[in-house]
Coordinates of C-alpha atoms in Angstrom, one line a residue:
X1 CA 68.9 -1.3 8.4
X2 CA 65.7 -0.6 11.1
X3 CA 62.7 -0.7 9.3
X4 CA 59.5 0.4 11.9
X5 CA 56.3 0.9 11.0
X6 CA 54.5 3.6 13.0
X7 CA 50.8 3.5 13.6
X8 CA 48.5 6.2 15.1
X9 CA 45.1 5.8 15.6
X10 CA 42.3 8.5 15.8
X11 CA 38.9 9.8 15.0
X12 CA 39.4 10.2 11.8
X13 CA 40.6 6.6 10.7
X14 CA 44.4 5.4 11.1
X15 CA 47.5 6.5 10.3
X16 CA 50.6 4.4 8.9
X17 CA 54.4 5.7 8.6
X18 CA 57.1 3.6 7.4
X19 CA 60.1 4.5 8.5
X20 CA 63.6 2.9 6.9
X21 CA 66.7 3.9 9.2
X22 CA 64.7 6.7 10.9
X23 CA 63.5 8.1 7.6
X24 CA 59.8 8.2 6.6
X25 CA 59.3 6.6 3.3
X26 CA 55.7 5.9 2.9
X27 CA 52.8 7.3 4.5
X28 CA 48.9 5.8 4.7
X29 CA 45.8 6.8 5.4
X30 CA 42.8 3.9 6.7
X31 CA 40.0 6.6 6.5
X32 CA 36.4 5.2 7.5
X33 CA 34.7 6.9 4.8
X34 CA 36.5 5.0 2.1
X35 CA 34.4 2.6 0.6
X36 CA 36.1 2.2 -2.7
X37 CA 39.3 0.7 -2.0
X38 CA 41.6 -0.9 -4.1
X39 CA 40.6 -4.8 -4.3
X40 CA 37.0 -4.2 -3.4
X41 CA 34.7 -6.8 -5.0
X42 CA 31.1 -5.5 -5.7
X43 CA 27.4 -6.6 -7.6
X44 CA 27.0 -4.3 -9.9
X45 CA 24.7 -3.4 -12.5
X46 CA 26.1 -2.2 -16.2
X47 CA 24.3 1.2 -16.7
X48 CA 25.4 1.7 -20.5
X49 CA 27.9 0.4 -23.2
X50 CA 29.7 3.1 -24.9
X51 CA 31.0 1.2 -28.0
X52 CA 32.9 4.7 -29.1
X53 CA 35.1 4.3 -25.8
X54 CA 34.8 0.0 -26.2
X55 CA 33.5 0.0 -22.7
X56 CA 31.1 0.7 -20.2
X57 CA 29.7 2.8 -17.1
X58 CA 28.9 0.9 -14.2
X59 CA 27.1 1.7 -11.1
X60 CA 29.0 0.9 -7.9
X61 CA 27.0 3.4 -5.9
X62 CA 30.0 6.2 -6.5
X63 CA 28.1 9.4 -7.4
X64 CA 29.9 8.8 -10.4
X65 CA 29.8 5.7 -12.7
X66 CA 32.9 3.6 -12.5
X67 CA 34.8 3.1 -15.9
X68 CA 35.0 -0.8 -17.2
X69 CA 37.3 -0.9 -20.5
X70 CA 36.7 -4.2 -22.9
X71 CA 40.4 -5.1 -22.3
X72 CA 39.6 -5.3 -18.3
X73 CA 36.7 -7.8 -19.1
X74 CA 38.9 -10.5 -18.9
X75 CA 39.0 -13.7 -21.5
X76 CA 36.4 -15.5 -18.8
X77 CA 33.9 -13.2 -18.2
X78 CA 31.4 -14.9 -20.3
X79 CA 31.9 -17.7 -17.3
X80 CA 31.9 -15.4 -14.5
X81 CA 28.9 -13.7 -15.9
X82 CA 26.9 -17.2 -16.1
X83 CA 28.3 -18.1 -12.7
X84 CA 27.0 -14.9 -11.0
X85 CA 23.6 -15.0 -12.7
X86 CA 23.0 -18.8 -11.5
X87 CA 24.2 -17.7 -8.1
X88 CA 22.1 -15.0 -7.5
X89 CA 19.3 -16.4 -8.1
X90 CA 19.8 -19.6 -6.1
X91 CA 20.7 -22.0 -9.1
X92 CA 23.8 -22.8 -8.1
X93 CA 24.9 -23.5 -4.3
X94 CA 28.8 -25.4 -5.3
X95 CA 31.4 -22.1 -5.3
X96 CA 34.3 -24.9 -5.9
X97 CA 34.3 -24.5 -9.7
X98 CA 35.7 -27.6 -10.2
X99 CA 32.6 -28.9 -12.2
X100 CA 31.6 -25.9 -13.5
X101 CA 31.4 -25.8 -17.6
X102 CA 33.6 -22.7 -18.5
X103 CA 32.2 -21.0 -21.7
X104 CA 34.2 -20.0 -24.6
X105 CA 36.9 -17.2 -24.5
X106 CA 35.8 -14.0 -25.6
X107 CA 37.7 -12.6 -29.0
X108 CA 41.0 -10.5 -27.5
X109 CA 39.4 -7.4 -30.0
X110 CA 35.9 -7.9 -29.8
X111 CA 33.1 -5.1 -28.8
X112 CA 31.8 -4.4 -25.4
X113 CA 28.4 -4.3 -26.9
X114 CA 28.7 -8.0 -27.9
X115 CA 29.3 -9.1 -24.2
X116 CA 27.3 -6.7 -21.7
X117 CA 24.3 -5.0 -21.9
X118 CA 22.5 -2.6 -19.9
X119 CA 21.0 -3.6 -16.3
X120 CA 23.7 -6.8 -16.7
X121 CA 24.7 -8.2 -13.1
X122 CA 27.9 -8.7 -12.7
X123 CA 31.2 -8.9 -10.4
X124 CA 33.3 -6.2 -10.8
X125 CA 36.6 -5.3 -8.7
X126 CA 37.9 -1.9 -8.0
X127 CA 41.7 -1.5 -9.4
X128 CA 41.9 2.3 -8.7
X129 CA 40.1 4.1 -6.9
X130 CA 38.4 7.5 -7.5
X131 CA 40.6 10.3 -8.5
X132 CA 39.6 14.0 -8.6
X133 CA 36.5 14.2 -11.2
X134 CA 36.6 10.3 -12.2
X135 CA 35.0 7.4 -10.7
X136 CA 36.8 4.6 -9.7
X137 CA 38.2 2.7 -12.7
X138 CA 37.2 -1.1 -12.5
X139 CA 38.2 -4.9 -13.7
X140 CA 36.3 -8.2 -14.1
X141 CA 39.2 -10.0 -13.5
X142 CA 38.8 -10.9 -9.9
X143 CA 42.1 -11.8 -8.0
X144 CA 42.0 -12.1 -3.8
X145 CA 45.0 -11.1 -2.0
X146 CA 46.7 -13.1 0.3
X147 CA 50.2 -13.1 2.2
X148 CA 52.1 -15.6 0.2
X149 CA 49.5 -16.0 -3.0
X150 CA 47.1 -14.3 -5.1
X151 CA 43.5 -16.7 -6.5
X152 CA 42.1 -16.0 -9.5
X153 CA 39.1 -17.5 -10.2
X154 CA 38.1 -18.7 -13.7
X155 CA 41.7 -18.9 -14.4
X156 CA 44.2 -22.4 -15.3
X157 CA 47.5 -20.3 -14.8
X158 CA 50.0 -21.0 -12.4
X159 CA 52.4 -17.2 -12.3
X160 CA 55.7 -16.7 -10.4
X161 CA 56.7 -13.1 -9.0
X162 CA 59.0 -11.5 -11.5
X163 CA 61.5 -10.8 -8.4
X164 CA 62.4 -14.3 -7.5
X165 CA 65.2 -14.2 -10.0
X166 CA 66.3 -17.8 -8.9
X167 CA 65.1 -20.3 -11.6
X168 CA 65.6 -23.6 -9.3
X169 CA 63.2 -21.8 -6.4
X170 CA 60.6 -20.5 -9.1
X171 CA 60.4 -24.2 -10.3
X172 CA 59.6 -25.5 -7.1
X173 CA 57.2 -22.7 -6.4
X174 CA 55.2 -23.9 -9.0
X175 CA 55.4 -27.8 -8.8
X176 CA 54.2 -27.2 -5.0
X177 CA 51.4 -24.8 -5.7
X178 CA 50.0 -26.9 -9.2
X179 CA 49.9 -29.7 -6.5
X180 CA 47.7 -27.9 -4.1
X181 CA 45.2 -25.5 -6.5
X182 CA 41.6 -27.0 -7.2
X183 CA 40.6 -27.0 -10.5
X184 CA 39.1 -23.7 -12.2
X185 CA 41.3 -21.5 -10.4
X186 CA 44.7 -19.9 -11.2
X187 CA 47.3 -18.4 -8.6
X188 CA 50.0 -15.7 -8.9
X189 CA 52.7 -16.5 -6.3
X190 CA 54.0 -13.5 -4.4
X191 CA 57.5 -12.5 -3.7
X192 CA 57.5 -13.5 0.0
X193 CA 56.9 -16.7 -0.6
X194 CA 60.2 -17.5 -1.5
X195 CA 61.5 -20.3 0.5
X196 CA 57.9 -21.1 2.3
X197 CA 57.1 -24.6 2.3
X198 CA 53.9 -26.4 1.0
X199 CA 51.8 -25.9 4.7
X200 CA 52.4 -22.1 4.7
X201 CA 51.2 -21.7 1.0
X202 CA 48.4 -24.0 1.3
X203 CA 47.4 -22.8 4.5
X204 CA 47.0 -19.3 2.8
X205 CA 45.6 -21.0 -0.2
X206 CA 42.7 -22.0 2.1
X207 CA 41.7 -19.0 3.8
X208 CA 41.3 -17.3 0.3
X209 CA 39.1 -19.8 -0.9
X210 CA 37.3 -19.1 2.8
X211 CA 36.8 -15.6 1.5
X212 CA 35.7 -16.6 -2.1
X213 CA 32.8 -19.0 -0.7
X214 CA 31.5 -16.6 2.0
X215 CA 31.5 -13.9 -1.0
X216 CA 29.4 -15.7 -3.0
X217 CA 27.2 -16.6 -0.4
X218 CA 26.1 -13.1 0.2
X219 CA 25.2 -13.1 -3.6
X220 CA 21.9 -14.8 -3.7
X221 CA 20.2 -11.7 -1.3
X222 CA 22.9 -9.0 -2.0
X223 CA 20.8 -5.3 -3.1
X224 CA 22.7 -3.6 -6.4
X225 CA 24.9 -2.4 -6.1
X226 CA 26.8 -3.8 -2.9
X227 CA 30.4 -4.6 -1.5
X228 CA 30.8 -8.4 -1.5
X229 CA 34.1 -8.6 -0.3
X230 CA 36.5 -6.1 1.1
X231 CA 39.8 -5.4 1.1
X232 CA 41.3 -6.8 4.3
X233 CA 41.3 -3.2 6.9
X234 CA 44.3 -0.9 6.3
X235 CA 46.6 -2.6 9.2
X236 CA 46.6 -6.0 8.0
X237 CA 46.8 -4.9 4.2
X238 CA 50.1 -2.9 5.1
X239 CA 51.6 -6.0 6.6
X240 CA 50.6 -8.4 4.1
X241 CA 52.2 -6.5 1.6
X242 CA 55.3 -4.6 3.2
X243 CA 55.6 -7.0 6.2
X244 CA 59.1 -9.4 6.2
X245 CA 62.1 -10.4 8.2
X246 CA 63.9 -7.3 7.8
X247 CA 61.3 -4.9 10.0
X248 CA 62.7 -4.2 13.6
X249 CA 59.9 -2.7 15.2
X250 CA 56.0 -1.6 14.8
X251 CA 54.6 0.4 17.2
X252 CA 50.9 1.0 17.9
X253 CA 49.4 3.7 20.3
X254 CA 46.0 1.7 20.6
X255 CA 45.3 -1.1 22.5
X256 CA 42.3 -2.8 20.9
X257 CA 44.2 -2.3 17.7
X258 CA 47.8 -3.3 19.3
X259 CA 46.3 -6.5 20.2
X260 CA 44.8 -7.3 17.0
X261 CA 48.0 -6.5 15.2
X262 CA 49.6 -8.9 17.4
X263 CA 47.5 -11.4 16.3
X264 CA 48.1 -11.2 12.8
X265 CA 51.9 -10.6 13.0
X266 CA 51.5 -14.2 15.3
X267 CA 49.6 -15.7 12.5
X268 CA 52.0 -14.6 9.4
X269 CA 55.2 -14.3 11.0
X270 CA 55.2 -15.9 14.8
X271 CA 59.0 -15.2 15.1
X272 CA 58.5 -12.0 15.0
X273 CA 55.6 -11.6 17.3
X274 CA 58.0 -9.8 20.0
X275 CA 58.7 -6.6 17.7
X276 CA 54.9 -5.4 18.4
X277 CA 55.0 -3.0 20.9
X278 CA 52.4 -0.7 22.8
X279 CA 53.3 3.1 23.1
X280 CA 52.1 4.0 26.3
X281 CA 54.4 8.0 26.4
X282 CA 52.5 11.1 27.1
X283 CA 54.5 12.2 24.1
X284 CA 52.2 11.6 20.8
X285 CA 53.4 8.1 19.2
X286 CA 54.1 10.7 15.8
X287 CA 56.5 13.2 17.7
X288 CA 58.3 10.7 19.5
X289 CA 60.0 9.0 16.2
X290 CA 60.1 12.5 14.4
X291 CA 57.1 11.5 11.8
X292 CA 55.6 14.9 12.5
X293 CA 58.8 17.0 12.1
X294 CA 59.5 14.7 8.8
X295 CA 55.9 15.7 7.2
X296 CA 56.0 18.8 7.8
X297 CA 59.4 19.5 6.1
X298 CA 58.7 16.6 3.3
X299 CA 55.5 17.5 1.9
X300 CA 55.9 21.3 0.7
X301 CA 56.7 22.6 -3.1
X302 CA 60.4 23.0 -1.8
X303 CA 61.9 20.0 -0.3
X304 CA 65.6 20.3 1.2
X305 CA 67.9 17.9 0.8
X306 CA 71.8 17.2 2.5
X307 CA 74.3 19.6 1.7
X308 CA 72.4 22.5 0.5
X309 CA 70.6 21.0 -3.0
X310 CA 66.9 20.9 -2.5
X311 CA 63.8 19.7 -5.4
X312 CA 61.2 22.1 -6.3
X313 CA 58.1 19.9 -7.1
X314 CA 55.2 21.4 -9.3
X315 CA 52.0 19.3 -10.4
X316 CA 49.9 20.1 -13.3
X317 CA 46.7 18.4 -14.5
X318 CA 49.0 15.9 -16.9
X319 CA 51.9 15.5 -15.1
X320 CA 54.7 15.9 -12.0
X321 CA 57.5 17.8 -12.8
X322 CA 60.6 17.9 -10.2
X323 CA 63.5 20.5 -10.3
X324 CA 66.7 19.7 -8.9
X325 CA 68.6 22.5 -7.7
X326 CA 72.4 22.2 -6.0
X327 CA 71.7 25.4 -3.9
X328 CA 74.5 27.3 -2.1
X329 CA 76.6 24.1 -1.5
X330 CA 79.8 24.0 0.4
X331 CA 81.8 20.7 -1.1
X332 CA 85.1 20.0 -1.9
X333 CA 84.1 18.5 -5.2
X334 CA 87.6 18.8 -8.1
X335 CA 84.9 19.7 -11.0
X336 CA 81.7 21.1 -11.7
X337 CA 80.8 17.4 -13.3
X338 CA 81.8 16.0 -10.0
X339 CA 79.2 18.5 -8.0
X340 CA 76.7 17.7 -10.6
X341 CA 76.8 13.6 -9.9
X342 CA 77.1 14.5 -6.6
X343 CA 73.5 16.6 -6.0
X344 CA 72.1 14.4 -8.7
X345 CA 72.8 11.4 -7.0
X346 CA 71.8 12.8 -3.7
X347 CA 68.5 13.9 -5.1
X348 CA 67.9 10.7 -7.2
X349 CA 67.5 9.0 -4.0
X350 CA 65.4 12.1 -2.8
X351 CA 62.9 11.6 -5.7
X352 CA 62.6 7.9 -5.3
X353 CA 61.6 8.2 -1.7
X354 CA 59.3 11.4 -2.8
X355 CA 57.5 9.7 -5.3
X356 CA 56.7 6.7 -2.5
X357 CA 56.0 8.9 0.1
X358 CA 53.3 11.1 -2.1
X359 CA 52.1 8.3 -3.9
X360 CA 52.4 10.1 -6.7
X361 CA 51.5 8.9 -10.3
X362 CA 51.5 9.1 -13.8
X363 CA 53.8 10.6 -15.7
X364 CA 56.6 12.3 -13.5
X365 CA 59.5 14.4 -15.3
X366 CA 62.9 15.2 -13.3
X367 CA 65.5 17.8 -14.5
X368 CA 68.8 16.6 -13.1
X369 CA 71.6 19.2 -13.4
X370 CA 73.3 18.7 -16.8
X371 CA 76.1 15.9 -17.0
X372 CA 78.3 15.9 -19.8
X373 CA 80.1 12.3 -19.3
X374 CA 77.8 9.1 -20.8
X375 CA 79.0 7.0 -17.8
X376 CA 77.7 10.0 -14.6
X377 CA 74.6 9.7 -16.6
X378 CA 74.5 5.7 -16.9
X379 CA 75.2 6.3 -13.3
X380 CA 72.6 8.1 -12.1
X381 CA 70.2 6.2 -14.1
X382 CA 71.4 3.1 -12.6
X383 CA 71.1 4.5 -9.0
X384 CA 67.4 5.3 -9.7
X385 CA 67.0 2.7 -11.0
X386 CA 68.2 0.9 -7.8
X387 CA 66.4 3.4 -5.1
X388 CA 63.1 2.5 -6.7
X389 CA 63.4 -1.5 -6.2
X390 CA 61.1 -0.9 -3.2
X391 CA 58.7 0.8 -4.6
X392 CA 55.3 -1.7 -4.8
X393 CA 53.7 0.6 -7.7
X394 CA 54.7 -0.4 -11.2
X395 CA 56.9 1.6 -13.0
X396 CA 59.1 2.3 -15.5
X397 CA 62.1 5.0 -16.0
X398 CA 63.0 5.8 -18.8
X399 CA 67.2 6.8 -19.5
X400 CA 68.5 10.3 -19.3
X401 CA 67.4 12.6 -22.3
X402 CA 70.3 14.9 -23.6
X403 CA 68.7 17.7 -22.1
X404 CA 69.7 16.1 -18.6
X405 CA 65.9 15.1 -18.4
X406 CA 64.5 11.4 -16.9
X407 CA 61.0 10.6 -17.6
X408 CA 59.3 8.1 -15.2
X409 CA 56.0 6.6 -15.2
X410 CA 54.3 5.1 -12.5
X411 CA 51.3 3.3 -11.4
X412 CA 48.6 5.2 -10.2
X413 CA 45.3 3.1 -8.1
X414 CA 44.4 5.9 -5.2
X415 CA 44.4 9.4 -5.0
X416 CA 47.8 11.6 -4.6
X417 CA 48.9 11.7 -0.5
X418 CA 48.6 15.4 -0.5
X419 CA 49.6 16.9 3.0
X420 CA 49.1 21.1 3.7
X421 CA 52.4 22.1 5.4
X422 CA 51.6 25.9 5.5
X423 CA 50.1 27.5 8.3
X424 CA 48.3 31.0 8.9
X425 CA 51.0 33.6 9.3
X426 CA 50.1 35.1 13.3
X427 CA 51.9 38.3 12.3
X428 CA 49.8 39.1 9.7
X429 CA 45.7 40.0 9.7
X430 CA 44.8 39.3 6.0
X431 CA 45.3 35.6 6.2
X432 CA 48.5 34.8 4.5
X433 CA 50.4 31.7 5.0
X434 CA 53.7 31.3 6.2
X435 CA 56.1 27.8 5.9
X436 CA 55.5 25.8 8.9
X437 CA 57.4 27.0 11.6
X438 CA 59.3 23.6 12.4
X439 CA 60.7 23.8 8.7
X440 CA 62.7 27.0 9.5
X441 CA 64.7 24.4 12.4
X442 CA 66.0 22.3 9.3
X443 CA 67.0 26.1 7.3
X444 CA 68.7 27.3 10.5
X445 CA 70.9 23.8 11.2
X446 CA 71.9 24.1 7.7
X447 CA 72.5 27.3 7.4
X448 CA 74.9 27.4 11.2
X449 CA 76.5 23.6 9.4
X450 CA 77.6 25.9 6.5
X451 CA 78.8 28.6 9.1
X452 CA 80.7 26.5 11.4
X453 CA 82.8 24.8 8.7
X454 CA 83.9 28.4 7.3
X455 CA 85.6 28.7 10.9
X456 CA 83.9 31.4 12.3
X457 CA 84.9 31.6 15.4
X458 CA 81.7 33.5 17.2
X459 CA 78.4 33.6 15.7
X460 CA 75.4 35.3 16.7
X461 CA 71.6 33.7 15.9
X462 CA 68.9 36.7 15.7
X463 CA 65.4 35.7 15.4
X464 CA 61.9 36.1 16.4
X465 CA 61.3 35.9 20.2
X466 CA 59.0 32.3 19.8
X467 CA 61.7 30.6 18.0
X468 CA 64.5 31.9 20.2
X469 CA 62.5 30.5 23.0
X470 CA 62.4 27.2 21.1
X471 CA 65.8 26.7 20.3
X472 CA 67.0 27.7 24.0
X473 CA 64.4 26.2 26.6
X474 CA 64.8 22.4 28.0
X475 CA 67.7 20.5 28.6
X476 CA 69.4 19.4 26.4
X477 CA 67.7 22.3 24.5
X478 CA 69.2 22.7 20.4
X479 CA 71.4 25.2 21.2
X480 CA 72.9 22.4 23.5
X481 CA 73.1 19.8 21.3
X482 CA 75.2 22.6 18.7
X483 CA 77.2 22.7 21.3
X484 CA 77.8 19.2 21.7
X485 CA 77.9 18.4 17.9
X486 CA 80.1 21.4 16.7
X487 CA 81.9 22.3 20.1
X488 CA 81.3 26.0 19.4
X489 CA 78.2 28.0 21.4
X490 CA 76.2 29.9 19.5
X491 CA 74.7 33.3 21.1
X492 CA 70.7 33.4 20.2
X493 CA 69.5 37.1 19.9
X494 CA 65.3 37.7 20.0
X495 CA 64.3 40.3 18.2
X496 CA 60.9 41.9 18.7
X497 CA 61.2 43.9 15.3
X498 CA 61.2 40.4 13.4
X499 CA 58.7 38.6 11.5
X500 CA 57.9 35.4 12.8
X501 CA 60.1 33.0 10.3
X502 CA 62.6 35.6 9.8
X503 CA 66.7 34.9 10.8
X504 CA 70.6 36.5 10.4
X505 CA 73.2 35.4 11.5
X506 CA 75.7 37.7 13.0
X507 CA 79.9 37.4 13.2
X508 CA 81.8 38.6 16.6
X509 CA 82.2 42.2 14.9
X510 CA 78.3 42.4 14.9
X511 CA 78.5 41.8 11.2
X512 CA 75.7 40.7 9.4
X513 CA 77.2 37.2 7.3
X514 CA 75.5 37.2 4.2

């Protein structure tokens, strides 16, 4: 399996697509004007506790308040809140923790109003960032990121990832990192550390406690509100949390940006330094591994799929609701059941990589084709089930519903990756919007795949001069590669009379197949 990640840089910020076997999976945005990223740490001051809602508005200089609910306050924030105030104003100059006097747990029910009040400084962290009319949603419960561990300060607990499922390694995860963790902190061990030895984890170890000293440094003359600590930039984020021994390539097209990326694979991974490389083409570093071409076709309401089935995803204000549709398949399925498991399937894989790819979150509702057999269903539940074990955001799916119906749920921190794949239609004057023209490429191979395999023996293309041109021009140009693929030559026609997406396909009697 090649796994590449793909990374263009711009005006605008940078771009990251992850691509798994050729296919883009995820896609991210670093834009400069994002200063409310997941994992941000700011000083903050409480503006009001709302004891109908059981928590409080805070102001992280968002035009709109950020939302702190009690049951984000955390069990030590009586601590932390004592800690910041003798740190801010100079009382305290040791960040180790290891002396300080933690104060009593706050009751798991209690009221918001019996713990903060208004103009309060405190530490808050960003845990999802602002979506559409809300500010960002926020935690007390500090945790810092690194590659192999997570600290939490004001913490005694020692976690393991849920995904180490092997109980000998999980045991010596923790015996190593109990031996290396100063007192008044806890630590959540990632997944990749599986198999790392005691150096690599306390190497890490050390560098977050780096970050945790030079953020409360800037405490004692920090303005409210302010970002004390930020999330590491976009690039070395990704890798921290995607990066391992399976990737094959990543590919930058910016030097100052190559070479810092280079650096940081060196640090994390220095076997695997070599798989950096510099794109240098005249050929944009997103054409040249087909990330454009894949956007474009991946991020409309209709998304096509192999052999004809394609999803129609609609959003609403509550949830995502996905349609799966078999289309005008050619198969040589024995039963309608079997053609149902079969698009299902396909489009079970479709959705997981959708749902990635999007970000999307909340509540998402899919409406498989109807199977009538209890094991297709435990089936396809099992193979969704399976496509979505690389998918970082929690999430949970629920089994298939007797109307054919499987409910998912999943984590939602930043806003929806929402891509416009429509363009202005340039046969038309009062601004309507057409489908991208490099979508109707992925219609017509489908449609001539269906054609070819019926045996017809000539077949005519007719089209709109521009994409005629397209499809004929270069060497190879795609009519050659048809050629090549299918061993048949396919006659392109340009018609002037056409609309600019519009397409038949003709038989060697000139007749129009349907």
């Amino acid at each position: 399996m090649n796994k590449e990640l793909i990374i263009r840089s711009n005006s605008e910020g940078v771009d990251f697509a992850l691509l798994k076997d050729g296919k883009l999976v995820e896609l991210h945005k670093d834009e400069d004007s994002n200063n409310f990223a997941v994992g941000d740490v700011f000083i903050a001051k409480i503006r009001k506790a709302v004891p109908g809602l059981n928590a409080a508005f805070v102001n992280v200089g968002y035009e709109k308040d950020a939302f702190l609910h009690y049951h984000d306050l955390g069990p030590k924030i009586s601590s932390l809140l004592k800690f910041t105030k003798s740190v801010s104003t100079g009382k305290l100059n040791d960040f180790s923790l290891k002396d300080y006097p933690f104060e009593k747990d706050i009751d798991k029910d209690g009221k918001i109003a019996n713990v903060l009040k208004s103009n309060q400084s405190m530490l808050v962290q960003i845990v999802k960032e602002p979506i559409s009319t809300k500010g960002p949603r926020i935690s007390s419960e500090l945790s810092i990121a690194g590659r192999y561990i997570v600290l939490v300060p004001f913490s005694d607990r020692i976690s393991i990832s849920q995904k180490i499922e092997d109980k000998a390694e999980k045991d010596r995860l923790k015996r190593l990192v109990q031996s290396i963790t100063p007192k008044g902190f806890g630590v959540i061990v990632r997944t990749v550390a599986e198999g790392k030895k005691v150096a690599e984890l306390d190497k890490d170890l050390q560098n977050l406690l780096g970050r945790w000293t030079a953020m409360c440094k800037k405490l004692n003359k920090a303005h409210h509100p302010t970002k004390v600590l930020g999330e590491l930039n976009k690039a070395s984020s990704i890798l921290r949390d995607i990066f391992n021994d399976s990737f094959t390539g990543i590919y930058v097209d910016d030097e100052a940006l190559y070479i810092q990326i280079k650096d940081y694979v060196q640090e994390i991974a220095p076997n695997k330094e070599s798989i950096v490389k510099l794109h240098q083409s005249n050929v944009p570093i997103y054409e040249k591994f087909g990330v454009e071409r894949q956007i474009k076709t991946a991020f409309g309401k209709t998304v096509s799929m192999a052999k004809g089935a394609y999803l129609v995803i609609e959003h609403t204000e509550a949830l995502h609701v996905v349609d799966v549709n078999s289309g005008n398949r050619s198969n040589k399925s024995n039963s309608q059941e079997d053609t149902a498991l079969e698009v299902n399937l396909i489009s079970a894989t479709e959705v997981a990589r959708q749902l990635r790819l999007r970000d999307m979150g909340g509540i998402i509702v899919v409406d498989f084709i109807d199977l009538n057999k209890a094991d297709n269903r435990k089936k396809l539940y099992n193979h969704l089930r399976d496509e979505m074990k690389d998918d970082r955001a929690k999430h949970k799916i629920l089994p298939p519903s007797k109307f054919g119906l499987i409910q998912i749920t999943r984590q939602r921190v930043r806003p929806e990756m929402n891509i416009k794949t429509r363009e202005e239609n340039p046969d038309a004057v009062n601004g309507v919007e057409v489908e991208a023209p490099i979508g109707i490429l992925s219609k017509i191979n489908h449609d001539l795949e269906i054609l070819l395999k019926k045996d017809y023996t000539k077949v005519t293309l007719n089209t709109h001069p521009f994409i005629a041109a397209f499809l004929t021009k270069g060497f190879p140009s795609i009519r050659s590669k048809w050629f090549f693929e299918h061993k048949k030559w396919v006659k392109i026609q340009p018609r002037d009379a056409y609309t600019y997406l519009e397409y038949h396909f003709f038989d060697k009697n000139g007749k129009q197949i349907k």
